[in-house]
Each structure stands twice: as C-alpha cells, then as structure tokens.
PDB file of C-alpha atoms and ligand atoms in Angstrom:
ATOM      1  CA  UNK A 135     -14.795  22.600 -31.916  1.00 34.00           C
ATOM      2  CA  UNK A 136     -13.780  19.326 -33.530  1.00 36.00           C
ATOM      3  CA  UNK A 137     -10.265  19.764 -32.102  1.00 35.00           C
ATOM      4  CA  UNK A 138     -11.758  20.287 -28.674  1.00 35.00           C
ATOM      5  CA  UNK A 139     -13.751  17.148 -29.125  1.00 31.00           C
ATOM      6  CA  UNK A 140     -10.672  15.178 -30.218  1.00 32.00           C
ATOM      7  CA  UNK A 141      -8.782  16.465 -27.192  1.00 36.00           C
ATOM      8  CA  UNK A 142     -11.555  15.365 -24.871  1.00 32.00           C
ATOM      9  CA  UNK A 143     -11.795  12.038 -26.575  1.00 36.00           C
ATOM     10  CA  UNK A 144      -8.046  11.286 -26.271  1.00 38.00           C
ATOM     11  CA  UNK A 145      -7.995  12.154 -22.589  1.00 39.00           C
ATOM     12  CA  UNK A 146     -11.079  10.052 -22.105  1.00 36.00           C
ATOM     13  CA  UNK A 147      -9.430   7.118 -23.888  1.00 32.00           C
ATOM     14  CA  UNK A 148      -6.325   7.430 -21.741  1.00 40.00           C
ATOM     15  CA  UNK A 149      -8.446   7.361 -18.618  1.00 40.00           C
ATOM     16  CA  UNK A 150     -10.536   4.511 -19.961  1.00 33.00           C
ATOM     17  CA  UNK A 151      -7.437   2.454 -20.824  1.00 35.00           C
ATOM     18  CA  UNK A 152      -6.008   3.069 -17.383  1.00 39.00           C
ATOM     19  CA  UNK A 153      -9.254   1.838 -15.817  1.00 34.00           C
ATOM     20  CA  UNK A 154      -9.382  -1.198 -18.077  1.00 34.00           C
ATOM     21  CA  UNK A 155      -5.795  -2.089 -17.223  1.00 36.00           C
ATOM     22  CA  UNK A 156      -6.640  -2.056 -13.551  1.00 31.00           C
ATOM     23  CA  UNK A 157      -9.871  -3.952 -13.992  1.00 36.00           C
ATOM     24  CA  UNK A 158      -8.325  -6.713 -16.099  1.00 32.00           C
ATOM     25  CA  UNK A 159      -5.470  -8.389 -14.297  1.00 36.00           C
ATOM     26  CA  UNK A 160      -5.634 -11.178 -16.912  1.00 40.00           C
ATOM     27  CA  UNK A 161      -3.935  -8.925 -19.465  1.00 42.00           C
ATOM     28  CA  UNK A 162      -1.081  -8.077 -17.096  1.00 46.00           C
ATOM     29  CA  UNK A 163       2.623  -8.581 -17.613  1.00 79.00           C
ATOM     30  CA  UNK A 164       3.800  -8.833 -14.002  1.00 95.00           C
ATOM     31  CA  UNK A 165       4.312 -11.843 -11.793  1.00 96.00           C
ATOM     32  CA  UNK A 166       2.489 -12.506  -8.541  1.00 97.00           C
ATOM     33  CA  UNK A 167       4.269 -14.484  -5.799  1.00 98.00           C
ATOM     34  CA  UNK A 168       2.542 -15.303  -2.501  1.00 98.00           C
ATOM     35  CA  UNK A 169       3.980 -16.692   0.735  1.00 98.00           C
ATOM     36  CA  UNK A 170       1.636 -18.773   2.867  1.00 98.00           C
ATOM     37  CA  UNK A 171       2.044 -20.682   6.103  1.00 97.00           C
ATOM     38  CA  UNK A 172       1.049 -20.996   9.722  1.00 95.00           C
ATOM     39  CA  UNK A 173       2.459 -19.093  12.682  1.00 90.00           C
ATOM     40  CA  UNK A 174       6.263 -19.144  12.968  1.00 91.00           C
ATOM     41  CA  UNK A 175       6.822 -20.530   9.472  1.00 94.00           C
ATOM     42  CA  UNK A 176       9.294 -17.747   8.619  1.00 95.00           C
ATOM     43  CA  UNK A 177       7.343 -16.262   5.689  1.00 96.00           C
ATOM     44  CA  UNK A 178       8.272 -12.655   6.316  1.00 94.00           C
ATOM     45  CA  UNK A 179      12.011 -13.394   6.538  1.00 96.00           C
ATOM     46  CA  UNK A 180      11.905 -15.446   3.344  1.00 98.00           C
ATOM     47  CA  UNK A 181       9.812 -12.827   1.544  1.00 97.00           C
ATOM     48  CA  UNK A 182      12.398 -10.122   2.332  1.00 97.00           C
ATOM     49  CA  UNK A 183      15.324 -12.345   1.304  1.00 98.00           C
ATOM     50  CA  UNK A 184      13.628 -13.130  -2.008  1.00 98.00           C
ATOM     51  CA  UNK A 185      12.811  -9.476  -2.654  1.00 98.00           C
ATOM     52  CA  UNK A 186      16.449  -8.464  -2.005  1.00 98.00           C
ATOM     53  CA  UNK A 187      17.698 -11.069  -4.502  1.00 97.00           C
ATOM     54  CA  UNK A 188      15.156 -10.107  -7.163  1.00 96.00           C
ATOM     55  CA  UNK A 189      16.007  -6.416  -6.778  1.00 97.00           C
ATOM     56  CA  UNK A 190      19.728  -7.185  -6.978  1.00 96.00           C
ATOM     57  CA  UNK A 191      18.981  -8.714 -10.385  1.00 93.00           C
ATOM     58  CA  UNK A 192      17.306  -5.498 -11.468  1.00 95.00           C
ATOM     59  CA  UNK A 193      13.667  -6.551 -11.171  1.00 95.00           C
ATOM     60  CA  UNK A 194      11.015  -4.037 -10.138  1.00 96.00           C
ATOM     61  CA  UNK A 195       9.458  -5.609  -7.049  1.00 97.00           C
ATOM     62  CA  UNK A 196       6.589  -4.595  -4.806  1.00 98.00           C
ATOM     63  CA  UNK A 197       6.567  -6.268  -1.391  1.00 98.00           C
ATOM     64  CA  UNK A 198       3.413  -6.225   0.653  1.00 98.00           C
ATOM     65  CA  UNK A 199       1.303  -8.139   3.191  1.00 97.00           C
ATOM     66  CA  UNK A 200      -2.204  -9.094   4.296  1.00 98.00           C
ATOM     67  CA  UNK A 201      -4.251  -8.180   6.142  1.00 98.00           C
ATOM     68  CA  UNK A 202      -2.931  -4.685   5.506  1.00 97.00           C
ATOM     69  CA  UNK A 203      -0.671  -3.434   2.749  1.00 97.00           C
ATOM     70  CA  UNK A 204      -2.628  -0.198   2.345  1.00 98.00           C
ATOM     71  CA  UNK A 205      -3.563   2.635   4.705  1.00 98.00           C
ATOM     72  CA  UNK A 206      -7.128   1.337   4.907  1.00 98.00           C
ATOM     73  CA  UNK A 207      -6.025  -2.308   5.074  1.00 98.00           C
ATOM     74  CA  UNK A 208      -3.770  -1.539   8.043  1.00 98.00           C
ATOM     75  CA  UNK A 209      -6.785  -0.041   9.835  1.00 98.00           C
ATOM     76  CA  UNK A 210      -8.661  -3.286   9.192  1.00 98.00           C
ATOM     77  CA  UNK A 211      -5.642  -5.238  10.490  1.00 97.00           C
ATOM     78  CA  UNK A 212      -5.804  -3.212  13.701  1.00 97.00           C
ATOM     79  CA  UNK A 213      -9.347  -4.583  14.219  1.00 97.00           C
ATOM     80  CA  UNK A 214      -8.587  -8.230  13.325  1.00 97.00           C
ATOM     81  CA  UNK A 215      -5.418  -8.309  15.465  1.00 95.00           C
ATOM     82  CA  UNK A 216      -6.657  -6.411  18.505  1.00 95.00           C
ATOM     83  CA  UNK A 217      -6.672  -8.907  21.442  1.00 93.00           C
ATOM     84  CA  UNK A 218      -9.645  -6.997  22.915  1.00 95.00           C
ATOM     85  CA  UNK A 219     -11.798  -8.141  19.968  1.00 96.00           C
ATOM     86  CA  UNK A 220     -12.308 -11.646  21.364  1.00 93.00           C
ATOM     87  CA  UNK A 221     -15.968 -11.343  20.359  1.00 96.00           C
ATOM     88  CA  UNK A 222     -15.236 -10.813  16.646  1.00 97.00           C
ATOM     89  CA  UNK A 223     -17.601 -13.142  14.781  1.00 98.00           C
ATOM     90  CA  UNK A 224     -15.962 -15.656  12.408  1.00 98.00           C
ATOM     91  CA  UNK A 225     -18.012 -14.457   9.415  1.00 98.00           C
ATOM     92  CA  UNK A 226     -17.254 -10.817  10.212  1.00 98.00           C
ATOM     93  CA  UNK A 227     -13.579 -11.779  10.441  1.00 98.00           C
ATOM     94  CA  UNK A 228     -13.741 -13.415   6.993  1.00 98.00           C
ATOM     95  CA  UNK A 229     -15.364 -10.293   5.506  1.00 98.00           C
ATOM     96  CA  UNK A 230     -12.755  -8.020   7.126  1.00 98.00           C
ATOM     97  CA  UNK A 231      -9.929 -10.095   5.612  1.00 98.00           C
ATOM     98  CA  UNK A 232     -11.656  -9.928   2.221  1.00 98.00           C
ATOM     99  CA  UNK A 233     -12.303  -6.173   2.580  1.00 98.00           C
ATOM    100  CA  UNK A 234      -8.634  -5.539   3.325  1.00 98.00           C
ATOM    101  CA  UNK A 235      -7.811  -7.668   0.253  1.00 98.00           C
ATOM    102  CA  UNK A 236     -10.198  -5.777  -2.045  1.00 98.00           C
ATOM    103  CA  UNK A 237      -8.517  -2.486  -1.133  1.00 98.00           C
ATOM    104  CA  UNK A 238      -5.092  -4.094  -1.496  1.00 98.00           C
ATOM    105  CA  UNK A 239      -5.800  -5.524  -4.967  1.00 98.00           C
ATOM    106  CA  UNK A 240      -7.313  -2.264  -6.230  1.00 98.00           C
ATOM    107  CA  UNK A 241      -4.669   0.040  -4.783  1.00 98.00           C
ATOM    108  CA  UNK A 242      -1.433  -1.971  -4.919  1.00 98.00           C
ATOM    109  CA  UNK A 243      -1.517  -5.430  -6.529  1.00 98.00           C
ATOM    110  CA  UNK A 244      -3.432  -4.907  -9.793  1.00 98.00           C
ATOM    111  CA  UNK A 245      -1.675  -1.620 -10.711  1.00 98.00           C
ATOM    112  CA  UNK A 246       1.766  -3.126  -9.943  1.00 98.00           C
ATOM    113  CA  UNK A 247       1.044  -6.200 -12.091  1.00 97.00           C
ATOM    114  CA  UNK A 248      -0.261  -4.011 -14.903  1.00 96.00           C
ATOM    115  CA  UNK A 249       3.001  -2.069 -14.750  1.00 97.00           C
ATOM    116  CA  UNK A 250       4.941  -5.327 -15.202  1.00 96.00           C
ATOM    117  CA  UNK A 251       6.259  -5.527 -11.649  1.00 97.00           C
ATOM    118  CA  UNK A 252       6.819  -8.597  -9.530  1.00 97.00           C
ATOM    119  CA  UNK A 253       4.529  -8.568  -6.506  1.00 98.00           C
ATOM    120  CA  UNK A 254       5.662 -10.502  -3.433  1.00 98.00           C
ATOM    121  CA  UNK A 255       2.816 -10.769  -0.953  1.00 98.00           C
ATOM    122  CA  UNK A 256       2.911 -12.170   2.579  1.00 98.00           C
ATOM    123  CA  UNK A 257      -0.479 -14.028   2.606  1.00 98.00           C
ATOM    124  CA  UNK A 258      -3.433 -13.817   0.193  1.00 98.00           C
ATOM    125  CA  UNK A 259      -6.787 -15.614  -0.372  1.00 98.00           C
ATOM    126  CA  UNK A 260      -5.465 -18.995   0.784  1.00 98.00           C
ATOM    127  CA  UNK A 261      -4.871 -17.527   4.250  1.00 98.00           C
ATOM    128  CA  UNK A 262      -8.595 -16.824   4.523  1.00 98.00           C
ATOM    129  CA  UNK A 263      -9.404 -20.312   3.203  1.00 98.00           C
ATOM    130  CA  UNK A 264      -6.976 -21.880   5.705  1.00 98.00           C
ATOM    131  CA  UNK A 265      -7.781 -19.730   8.776  1.00 98.00           C
ATOM    132  CA  UNK A 266     -11.461 -18.859   8.358  1.00 98.00           C
ATOM    133  CA  UNK A 267     -12.442 -21.738   6.049  1.00 98.00           C
ATOM    134  CA  UNK A 268     -10.669 -24.590   7.831  1.00 98.00           C
ATOM    135  CA  UNK A 269      -9.589 -23.005  11.148  1.00 98.00           C
ATOM    136  CA  UNK A 270     -12.931 -21.390  12.012  1.00 98.00           C
ATOM    137  CA  UNK A 271     -14.866 -24.085  10.168  1.00 98.00           C
ATOM    138  CA  UNK A 272     -16.700 -21.821   7.692  1.00 98.00           C
ATOM    139  CA  UNK A 273     -15.648 -24.146   4.876  1.00 98.00           C
ATOM    140  CA  UNK A 274     -13.233 -23.580   1.966  1.00 98.00           C
ATOM    141  CA  UNK A 275     -15.846 -23.137  -0.779  1.00 98.00           C
ATOM    142  CA  UNK A 276     -17.813 -20.379   0.887  1.00 98.00           C
ATOM    143  CA  UNK A 277     -14.555 -18.485   1.568  1.00 98.00           C
ATOM    144  CA  UNK A 278     -13.367 -18.933  -2.021  1.00 98.00           C
ATOM    145  CA  UNK A 279     -16.696 -17.537  -3.274  1.00 98.00           C
ATOM    146  CA  UNK A 280     -16.576 -14.647  -0.805  1.00 97.00           C
ATOM    147  CA  UNK A 281     -13.164 -13.661  -2.159  1.00 98.00           C
ATOM    148  CA  UNK A 282     -14.101 -13.629  -5.833  1.00 98.00           C
ATOM    149  CA  UNK A 283     -15.418 -10.093  -5.537  1.00 98.00           C
ATOM    150  CA  UNK A 284     -12.392  -8.959  -3.506  1.00 98.00           C
ATOM    151  CA  UNK A 285      -9.661 -10.197  -5.868  1.00 98.00           C
ATOM    152  CA  UNK A 286     -11.311  -8.962  -9.073  1.00 97.00           C
ATOM    153  CA  UNK A 287      -9.475 -11.607 -11.114  1.00 97.00           C
ATOM    154  CA  UNK A 288      -6.038 -11.320  -9.447  1.00 97.00           C
ATOM    155  CA  UNK A 289      -4.502 -14.761  -8.940  1.00 97.00           C
ATOM    156  CA  UNK A 290      -1.055 -15.791  -7.687  1.00 97.00           C
ATOM    157  CA  UNK A 291       1.287 -17.247 -10.301  1.00 96.00           C
ATOM    158  CA  UNK A 292       3.269 -18.998  -7.602  1.00 97.00           C
ATOM    159  CA  UNK A 293       2.468 -19.774  -3.968  1.00 98.00           C
ATOM    160  CA  UNK A 294       5.142 -20.910  -1.526  1.00 98.00           C
ATOM    161  CA  UNK A 295       3.694 -22.812   1.411  1.00 98.00           C
ATOM    162  CA  UNK A 296       6.278 -22.763   4.185  1.00 98.00           C
ATOM    163  CA  UNK A 297       5.501 -25.997   5.917  1.00 98.00           C
ATOM    164  CA  UNK A 298       6.378 -26.474   9.594  1.00 97.00           C
ATOM    165  CA  UNK A 299       4.694 -28.803  12.089  1.00 96.00           C
ATOM    166  CA  UNK A 300       2.258 -26.794  14.217  1.00 96.00           C
ATOM    167  CA  UNK A 301       4.229 -27.360  17.456  1.00 95.00           C
ATOM    168  CA  UNK A 302       7.462 -26.144  15.860  1.00 93.00           C
ATOM    169  CA  UNK A 303       5.819 -22.991  14.493  1.00 93.00           C
ATOM    170  CA  UNK A 304       4.102 -22.173  17.782  1.00 92.00           C
ATOM    171  CA  UNK A 305       7.313 -22.779  19.747  1.00 91.00           C
ATOM    172  CA  UNK A 306       9.168 -20.368  17.426  1.00 89.00           C
ATOM    173  CA  UNK A 307       6.558 -17.688  18.085  1.00 84.00           C
ATOM    174  CA  UNK A 308       6.578 -18.270  21.832  1.00 84.00           C
ATOM    175  CA  UNK A 309       8.075 -15.286  23.596  1.00 71.00           C
ATOM    176  CA  UNK A 310       9.452 -13.770  20.382  1.00 68.00           C
ATOM    177  CA  UNK A 311       6.605 -11.411  19.502  1.00 65.00           C
ATOM    178  CA  UNK A 312       3.882  -9.426  21.176  1.00 72.00           C
ATOM    179  CA  UNK A 313       0.789 -11.615  21.175  1.00 81.00           C
ATOM    180  CA  UNK A 314      -2.064 -10.383  18.970  1.00 88.00           C
ATOM    181  CA  UNK A 315      -5.586 -11.813  18.704  1.00 85.00           C
ATOM    182  CA  UNK A 316      -4.583 -14.267  15.961  1.00 82.00           C
ATOM    183  CA  UNK A 317      -1.814 -15.662  18.214  1.00 82.00           C
ATOM    184  CA  UNK A 318      -4.272 -16.512  20.965  1.00 83.00           C
ATOM    185  CA  UNK A 319      -6.198 -19.422  19.417  1.00 87.00           C
ATOM    186  CA  UNK A 320      -6.192 -22.960  20.753  1.00 91.00           C
ATOM    187  CA  UNK A 321      -3.724 -25.445  19.232  1.00 93.00           C
ATOM    188  CA  UNK A 322      -6.505 -27.381  17.421  1.00 96.00           C
ATOM    189  CA  UNK A 323      -7.283 -24.222  15.450  1.00 96.00           C
ATOM    190  CA  UNK A 324      -3.717 -24.069  14.081  1.00 96.00           C
ATOM    191  CA  UNK A 325      -3.821 -27.807  13.348  1.00 97.00           C
ATOM    192  CA  UNK A 326      -6.938 -27.317  11.193  1.00 98.00           C
ATOM    193  CA  UNK A 327      -5.214 -24.363   9.461  1.00 98.00           C
ATOM    194  CA  UNK A 328      -2.174 -26.530   8.728  1.00 98.00           C
ATOM    195  CA  UNK A 329      -4.309 -29.344   7.322  1.00 98.00           C
ATOM    196  CA  UNK A 330      -6.177 -26.766   5.247  1.00 98.00           C
ATOM    197  CA  UNK A 331      -2.932 -25.597   3.658  1.00 98.00           C
ATOM    198  CA  UNK A 332      -1.885 -29.158   2.856  1.00 98.00           C
ATOM    199  CA  UNK A 333      -5.248 -29.711   1.140  1.00 98.00           C
ATOM    200  CA  UNK A 334      -4.869 -26.466  -0.841  1.00 98.00           C
ATOM    201  CA  UNK A 335      -1.374 -27.477  -1.945  1.00 97.00           C
ATOM    202  CA  UNK A 336      -2.722 -30.835  -3.098  1.00 97.00           C
ATOM    203  CA  UNK A 337      -5.629 -29.333  -5.024  1.00 96.00           C
ATOM    204  CA  UNK A 338      -3.574 -26.586  -6.775  1.00 94.00           C
ATOM    205  CA  UNK A 339      -0.273 -28.346  -7.556  1.00 93.00           C
ATOM    206  CA  UNK A 340       0.438 -26.137 -10.585  1.00 91.00           C
ATOM    207  CA  UNK A 341       0.962 -22.997  -8.561  1.00 94.00           C
ATOM    208  CA  UNK A 342       1.782 -24.443  -5.103  1.00 96.00           C
ATOM    209  CA  UNK A 343       5.291 -25.184  -3.942  1.00 97.00           C
ATOM    210  CA  UNK A 344       5.560 -26.823  -0.527  1.00 97.00           C
ATOM    211  CA  UNK A 345       8.820 -25.863   1.180  1.00 97.00           C
ATOM    212  CA  UNK A 346      10.180 -27.719   4.196  1.00 96.00           C
ATOM    213  CA  UNK A 347      10.436 -24.752   6.551  1.00 96.00           C
ATOM    214  CA  UNK A 348      12.086 -26.716   9.382  1.00 96.00           C
ATOM    215  CA  UNK A 349      15.395 -26.285   7.501  1.00 95.00           C
ATOM    216  CA  UNK A 350      17.769 -23.351   8.112  1.00 96.00           C
ATOM    217  CA  UNK A 351      16.913 -19.866   6.825  1.00 97.00           C
ATOM    218  CA  UNK A 352      19.705 -20.170   4.209  1.00 98.00           C
ATOM    219  CA  UNK A 353      18.560 -23.598   2.997  1.00 97.00           C
ATOM    220  CA  UNK A 354      14.954 -22.442   2.669  1.00 97.00           C
ATOM    221  CA  UNK A 355      16.035 -19.292   0.795  1.00 98.00           C
ATOM    222  CA  UNK A 356      18.114 -21.416  -1.567  1.00 97.00           C
ATOM    223  CA  UNK A 357      15.193 -23.830  -2.221  1.00 97.00           C
ATOM    224  CA  UNK A 358      12.945 -20.862  -2.999  1.00 98.00           C
ATOM    225  CA  UNK A 359      15.528 -19.273  -5.296  1.00 97.00           C
ATOM    226  CA  UNK A 360      15.902 -22.519  -7.276  1.00 96.00           C
ATOM    227  CA  UNK A 361      12.154 -22.561  -7.921  1.00 96.00           C
ATOM    228  CA  UNK A 362      12.171 -18.896  -8.968  1.00 95.00           C
ATOM    229  CA  UNK A 363      15.049 -19.459 -11.397  1.00 92.00           C
ATOM    230  CA  UNK A 364      13.283 -22.487 -12.850  1.00 90.00           C
ATOM    231  CA  UNK A 365      10.026 -20.554 -13.195  1.00 88.00           C
ATOM    232  CA  UNK A 366      11.766 -17.657 -14.941  1.00 78.00           C
ATOM    233  CA  UNK A 367      13.559 -20.098 -17.277  1.00 81.00           C
ATOM    234  CA  UNK A 368      10.304 -21.860 -18.213  1.00 81.00           C
ATOM    235  CA  UNK A 369       8.538 -18.536 -18.706  1.00 77.00           C
ATOM    236  CA  UNK A 370      11.286 -17.150 -20.919  1.00 72.00           C
ATOM    237  CA  UNK A 371      11.333 -20.399 -22.858  1.00 71.00           C
ATOM    238  CA  UNK A 372       7.615 -20.126 -23.410  1.00 57.00           C
ATOM    239  CA  UNK A 373       7.853 -16.491 -24.435  1.00 48.00           C
ATOM    240  CA  UNK A 374      10.677 -16.923 -26.924  1.00 38.00           C
TER     241      UNK A 374
HETATM  242  P1  LIG B 528       1.119 -12.398  10.225  1.00 72.44           P
HETATM  243  O1  LIG B 528       1.154 -11.159   9.418  1.00 72.44           O
HETATM  244  O2  LIG B 528       2.032 -12.390  11.374  1.00 72.44           O
HETATM  245  O3  LIG B 528       1.243 -13.619   9.383  1.00 72.44           O
HETATM  246  O4  LIG B 528      -0.326 -12.414  10.921  1.00 72.44           O
HETATM  247  C1  LIG B 528      -1.476 -12.473  10.223  1.00 72.44           C
HETATM  248  C2  LIG B 528      -2.471 -13.259  11.034  1.00 72.44           C
HETATM  249  O5  LIG B 528      -3.752 -13.076  10.459  1.00 72.44           O
HETATM  250  C3  LIG B 528      -2.176 -14.749  11.036  1.00 72.44           C
HETATM  251  O6  LIG B 528      -2.515 -15.296  12.280  1.00 72.44           O
HETATM  252  C4  LIG B 528      -3.127 -15.255   9.985  1.00 72.44           C
HETATM  253  C5  LIG B 528      -4.302 -14.319  10.078  1.00 72.44           C
HETATM  254  N1  LIG B 528      -5.039 -14.181   8.825  1.00 72.44           N
HETATM  255  C6  LIG B 528      -6.295 -14.748   8.736  1.00 72.44           C
HETATM  256  O7  LIG B 528      -6.778 -15.330   9.700  1.00 72.44           O
HETATM  257  N2  LIG B 528      -6.966 -14.644   7.565  1.00 72.44           N
HETATM  258  C7  LIG B 528      -6.465 -13.990   6.467  1.00 72.44           C
HETATM  259  O8  LIG B 528      -7.107 -13.920   5.431  1.00 72.44           O
HETATM  260  C8  LIG B 528      -5.146 -13.399   6.579  1.00 72.44           C
HETATM  261  C9  LIG B 528      -4.575 -12.668   5.421  1.00 72.44           C
HETATM  262  C10 LIG B 528      -4.483 -13.516   7.774  1.00 72.44           C
END
C-alpha cells in the first residue's frame, strides 16, 4: 500500500512540476524574440531569415505569429481579419487579440521557453498596445492591463521594431496581398500605430531595438544578426 502511495505521489509530482514549469515563465531557460512593426515593414521575411540562421547554428527554434499561432488562435484571426466584420467593436477587437494570445502563451510560447527553446514571434502584446491602444484610441495602459492575464508572465527578451514611414509601408502592401480587415483602415490610424511603436521603443529601451526597415532585406537581416550575436555574447558572458 505504501508503494502504491509512493507511485501515486511521484506521478503527481511529475504532473505538478510540469504545471509549475508552464505557469512560471520566469524560471525558464529559453529566449523570446518578438518582431513588431506596421504594415509592409517586412517582419515576416526577417523573422524567417533569422530563424533559418539560428537553426543553421543548431538552436532549437519555434517560429510563430499573432493573432494566431494555434488552432484556436487561427480561428480568432479569421474573425479579426474578416473584411465583413466592419462592425467589430474596438474593445471586442482588443479582447480577441488578447484571447488569441492567452491560448498562444499557454499552448506554444511558455512550454517552448520552459524547454529552453528560442521563440521567434511575429507580433505580441505591443501590437495590441500600438493598434488598439494608440490606433483605436483605447489607450496604452488599459491595453497593457488587459494583457496581463493573457501573457501569464511571459515577456519578450528582445523586440525588433522594424521602422518604416507609414507611406512606404502602405505602398509596399499595395497590390501585393489580398486585403483583410486590418488593411482597410484610414491612413491616420496607421500613423497613430507608428507613433505608438516609437513611444514604446522609447519607454522600453532595454528590450527594444529599432531597425531602419527602409534598407534592403539583406542589410536589415545583417543588422538583426549583429544584435543577436551581441545579445548571445553578453548573455554567455553573464552566465560564465
Ligand atoms: P500581419 O500578420 O500581416 O502582421 O497582420 C496582423 C494584423 O493584425 C495587423 O494589421 C496588425 C493587427 N493586430 C492588431 O491590431 N492587434 C494585435 O494585437 C495583433 C497581434 C495584430
């Protein structure tokens, strides 16, 4: 009977530890990189180039995006991006972005970081602060508070803001992709989003890197790689 009890207790501990690992991103070993930027900034291209380089060096990398990144998150994305949903309320939009994020953190980001992987994510909380906080005018603080529950402690170690003037970004998008609901806003909306990002970069200089995204794809990739190498060097230096 005591053996049975011990058996139960070990299994229970294993399960408990697993849960605790997921619930406590602060104790993680991984590294969380986020790409942010307005429309046509080239985030997705740069995210894939970075992931390829990291993998070539033998790193375990998870690449993902928001809204989406999970089966449920992609269903939420279908709602937020559907051009028929012109009547989607700004607050409902903010909650949908946060709901997609909560699922994403629980299912993908926190477990990957606990396993020591590098997570490269196309957009995270700062997108909601920029688009719903500044763009829709809900305000940055209320959006930051709204997201506390969703992220459950997960925080980017490094955020690349790919900075392009609004006109340049919109011109790049013009004609190149199928227009979704988020592509159909007035120019002033994207200007507020852009200003929001610049404010975020100013207020979180430790984790924000502003990249001039008007340069060529190769130049941008090389700027990003330099920062990654420097970050790894500093980290290793700290750890040794
Ligand atoms: P993208 O995947 O092409 O960058 O499109 C995502 C769109 O969704 C983009 O217009 C930004 C918008 N968005 C928000 O408005 N709030 C958010 O929290 C996120 C993650 C994206």
